[in-house]
Structures are given as C-alpha cells and as structure tokens.
CSV table of C-alpha atoms in Angstrom, one decimal:
chain,number,residue,atom,x,y,z
A,186,MET,CA,-8.6,-4.9,4.1
A,187,ILE,CA,-9.2,-1.2,4.7
A,188,LEU,CA,-12.9,-1.6,4.5
A,189,PHE,CA,-12.8,-4.4,7.1
A,190,LEU,CA,-10.6,-2.3,9.4
A,191,ALA,CA,-13.0,0.7,9.1
A,192,VAL,CA,-16.2,-1.2,9.7
A,193,ASN,CA,-14.6,-3.3,12.5
A,194,GLY,CA,-13.3,-0.2,14.2
A,195,ILE,CA,-16.6,1.7,14.0
A,196,THR,CA,-18.8,-1.2,15.2
A,197,GLU,CA,-16.5,-2.3,18.0
A,198,ALA,CA,-16.1,1.3,19.2
A,199,TYR,CA,-19.8,1.8,19.3
A,200,ALA,CA,-20.5,-1.6,21.0
A,201,HIS,CA,-17.8,-1.1,23.6
A,202,ALA,CA,-19.0,2.4,24.4
A,203,VAL,CA,-22.6,1.2,25.2
A,204,MET,CA,-21.9,-2.2,26.8
A,205,ASN,CA,-22.3,-2.8,30.5
A,206,PRO,CA,-19.5,-4.6,32.4
A,207,ARG,CA,-21.0,-8.0,31.9
A,208,GLU,CA,-21.5,-7.6,28.2
A,209,LEU,CA,-18.0,-6.1,27.9
A,210,ALA,CA,-16.5,-9.2,29.6
A,211,SER,CA,-18.3,-11.4,27.1
A,212,ALA,CA,-17.2,-9.2,24.2
A,213,ASN,CA,-13.6,-9.4,25.4
A,214,MET,CA,-13.8,-13.2,25.4
A,215,VAL,CA,-15.0,-13.1,21.8
A,216,LEU,CA,-12.1,-10.9,20.9
A,217,LEU,CA,-9.7,-13.3,22.6
A,218,ILE,CA,-11.1,-16.2,20.7
A,219,THR,CA,-11.0,-14.4,17.4
A,220,SER,CA,-7.3,-13.5,18.1
A,221,VAL,CA,-6.4,-17.1,18.7
A,222,PHE,CA,-8.4,-18.0,15.5
A,223,ASN,CA,-6.5,-15.3,13.6
A,224,VAL,CA,-3.1,-16.7,14.7
A,225,VAL,CA,-4.0,-20.3,13.8
A,226,VAL,CA,-5.6,-19.4,10.4
A,227,SER,CA,-2.7,-17.1,9.5
A,228,LEU,CA,-0.2,-19.9,10.2
A,229,VAL,CA,-2.1,-22.4,8.1
A,230,LEU,CA,-2.7,-20.0,5.2
A,231,GLN,CA,0.9,-18.8,5.2
A,232,GLU,CA,2.0,-22.3,4.3
A,233,TYR,CA,-0.3,-22.4,1.3
A,234,ILE,CA,-0.5,-18.8,0.0
A,235,GLY,CA,2.5,-17.1,1.6
A,236,PRO,CA,2.2,-13.5,3.1
A,237,LEU,CA,-1.2,-13.1,1.6
A,238,GLY,CA,-2.4,-15.6,4.2
A,239,LEU,CA,-1.9,-12.9,6.9
A,240,VAL,CA,-4.3,-10.6,5.0
A,241,VAL,CA,-6.9,-13.3,4.4
A,242,ALA,CA,-6.7,-14.5,8.0
A,243,ASN,CA,-7.2,-10.9,9.3
A,244,CYS,CA,-10.2,-10.4,7.0
A,245,PHE,CA,-11.7,-13.7,8.3
A,246,ALA,CA,-11.1,-12.7,11.9
A,247,MET,CA,-12.5,-9.2,11.4
A,248,SER,CA,-15.6,-10.6,9.7
A,249,ILE,CA,-16.3,-12.6,12.8
A,250,ARG,CA,-15.8,-9.6,15.0
A,251,ILE,CA,-18.0,-7.4,12.8
A,252,SER,CA,-20.7,-10.0,12.8
A,253,TYR,CA,-20.5,-10.3,16.6
A,254,THR,CA,-20.8,-6.5,17.1
A,255,LEU,CA,-23.6,-6.1,14.5
A,256,CYS,CA,-25.5,-8.9,16.2
A,257,TYR,CA,-25.0,-7.2,19.6
A,258,ILE,CA,-26.1,-3.8,18.1
A,259,ARG,CA,-29.1,-5.2,16.4
A,260,PHE,CA,-30.5,-7.8,18.9
A,261,ILE,CA,-29.3,-6.4,22.2
A,262,ARG,CA,-28.9,-2.7,21.9
A,263,PHE,CA,-31.8,-2.1,19.4
A,264,SER,CA,-34.1,-5.0,20.2
A,265,TRP,CA,-37.0,-2.5,20.5
A,266,SER,CA,-36.7,-1.6,16.8
A,267,SER,CA,-39.3,-3.3,14.6
A,268,GLU,CA,-37.8,-2.1,11.3
A,269,ALA,CA,-35.2,-3.8,9.2
A,270,PHE,CA,-31.9,-2.9,10.8
A,271,LEU,CA,-29.2,-2.6,8.1
A,272,PRO,CA,-31.5,-0.9,5.4
A,273,ALA,CA,-32.5,1.6,8.1
A,274,ILE,CA,-29.0,2.7,8.8
A,275,MET,CA,-27.8,2.9,5.2
A,276,PRO,CA,-27.7,6.4,3.6
A,277,ARG,CA,-30.0,7.3,0.7
A,278,LYS,CA,-28.9,6.3,-2.8
A,279,ARG,CA,-28.6,10.0,-3.9
A,280,LEU,CA,-26.1,10.6,-1.0
A,281,LEU,CA,-24.1,7.5,-1.9
A,282,LEU,CA,-23.9,8.6,-5.6
A,283,MET,CA,-22.8,12.0,-4.5
A,284,MET,CA,-20.1,10.5,-2.4
A,285,CYS,CA,-18.9,8.4,-5.4
A,286,GLY,CA,-18.8,11.7,-7.4
A,287,THR,CA,-16.8,13.3,-4.6
A,288,CYS,CA,-14.4,10.4,-4.7
A,289,ALA,CA,-14.0,10.8,-8.5
A,290,VAL,CA,-13.4,14.6,-8.1
A,291,THR,CA,-10.8,13.9,-5.4
A,292,ILE,CA,-8.9,11.4,-7.5
A,293,VAL,CA,-8.9,13.7,-10.6
A,294,THR,CA,-7.8,16.8,-8.7
A,295,SER,CA,-5.0,15.0,-6.9
A,296,LYS,CA,-3.3,14.6,-10.3
A,297,ILE,CA,-3.6,18.3,-11.2
A,298,HIS,CA,-2.3,20.6,-8.5
A,299,THR,CA,-2.1,20.6,-4.8
A,300,ALA,CA,-4.0,23.9,-4.3
A,301,ILE,CA,-6.8,22.8,-6.6
A,302,HIS,CA,-6.9,19.5,-4.8
A,303,VAL,CA,-7.2,21.1,-1.4
A,304,PHE,CA,-9.8,23.6,-2.6
A,305,SER,CA,-11.9,21.0,-4.3
A,306,GLY,CA,-11.6,18.8,-1.2
A,307,ALA,CA,-12.9,21.6,1.0
A,308,LEU,CA,-15.7,22.4,-1.5
A,309,THR,CA,-16.8,18.7,-1.8
A,310,LEU,CA,-16.7,18.3,2.0
A,311,LEU,CA,-19.0,21.4,2.3
A,312,ILE,CA,-21.4,20.0,-0.4
A,313,THR,CA,-21.4,16.6,1.2
A,314,LEU,CA,-22.2,18.0,4.7
A,315,MET,CA,-25.0,20.1,3.2
A,316,ALA,CA,-26.4,17.1,1.4
A,317,LEU,CA,-26.2,15.0,4.5
A,318,LEU,CA,-28.1,17.6,6.5
A,319,LYS,CA,-30.8,17.8,3.7
A,320,LEU,CA,-31.2,14.2,2.8
A,321,GLU,CA,-30.6,12.5,6.1
A,322,ARG,CA,-32.3,15.0,8.5
A,323,SER,CA,-34.7,12.4,9.8
A,324,SER,CA,-31.9,9.9,10.6
A,325,LEU,CA,-29.9,12.6,12.3
A,326,MET,CA,-32.9,13.6,14.4
A,327,THR,CA,-33.5,10.0,15.4
A,328,ILE,CA,-29.9,9.7,16.5
A,329,ARG,CA,-30.1,12.9,18.4
A,330,GLN,CA,-33.4,11.9,20.2
A,331,SER,CA,-32.0,8.4,21.1
A,332,THR,CA,-28.9,9.9,22.6
A,333,LYS,CA,-30.9,12.3,24.7
A,334,LYS,CA,-33.0,9.4,26.1
A,335,GLU,CA,-29.8,7.6,27.2
A,336,VAL,CA,-28.4,10.5,29.1
C-alpha cells in the first residue's frame, strides 16, 4: 500500500504540475471516476474479505490513477522521446543495490542504539547522494537541461 501511495503521489504531483488547464480538467474527471470506482469496489470487497477490502480497493484505484498519469507523462509530456520510457528513468543496478544495502544498514542499526542509527543514517545518506551524482550524472544533466528549456 505504501508503494502505491508513493508512486501515485509522485506521478500525480508531476503530472498536475505540468498540465495545462484543459488537461487538468480531464485529469480531475479521471480522479472523480476513480474515486467513485474506489467507493463501489470497497463496498463490494468489504462484504467478501472484510476490512482488507478497503486496502485492496485503494490499491486498484491507485493503480488506475498511476496508469493514467504514466500514460500522460509518456505519451503527452514526452511524446518527443524515442527511447523506451520506463527503462530510461530507472536508476542503474549498482545504485539500486547500494540502496538495498543502505536499507539493511538502517534496519540493523535501528536495533542497536539511537546515536549509532542516526550517525549511520547520515553516513549512508551522504554515500547515496555521492553515488547518485557519480552514477546518474547524465540523467541529472538531462533533467536539468529539460527544465531550463521549459522556463
């Protein structure tokens, strides 16, 4: 559920930030429809699986919303791009592995001592940011250039 909330929040925030008024009105209509869908599905699922139906219905509704915003981002906002969209925005495998390691360190140090946990969190954040700058420099430069063109 947290993953759905995170991805939905990020994609909707970006899409709403770059939409023109006509596109925003259309997106708001999709949001209204998915809200009605969410209510109906949650009522039906509650009868069959109880409170878990609310969670499942929310995941379905957010999946629809995520799909809508990803389609907007890919086909409307970046229609000029000829490369594969999702693989192009994914971080490199080394960075993903390092983030998994950071997660493991955070989990382990949270069980030891608060000061050690805070120190290791700051250290892993610094290492992650340095790795991000080193491994994803081209992606960061592309984002920087594209934002300069829009302004």
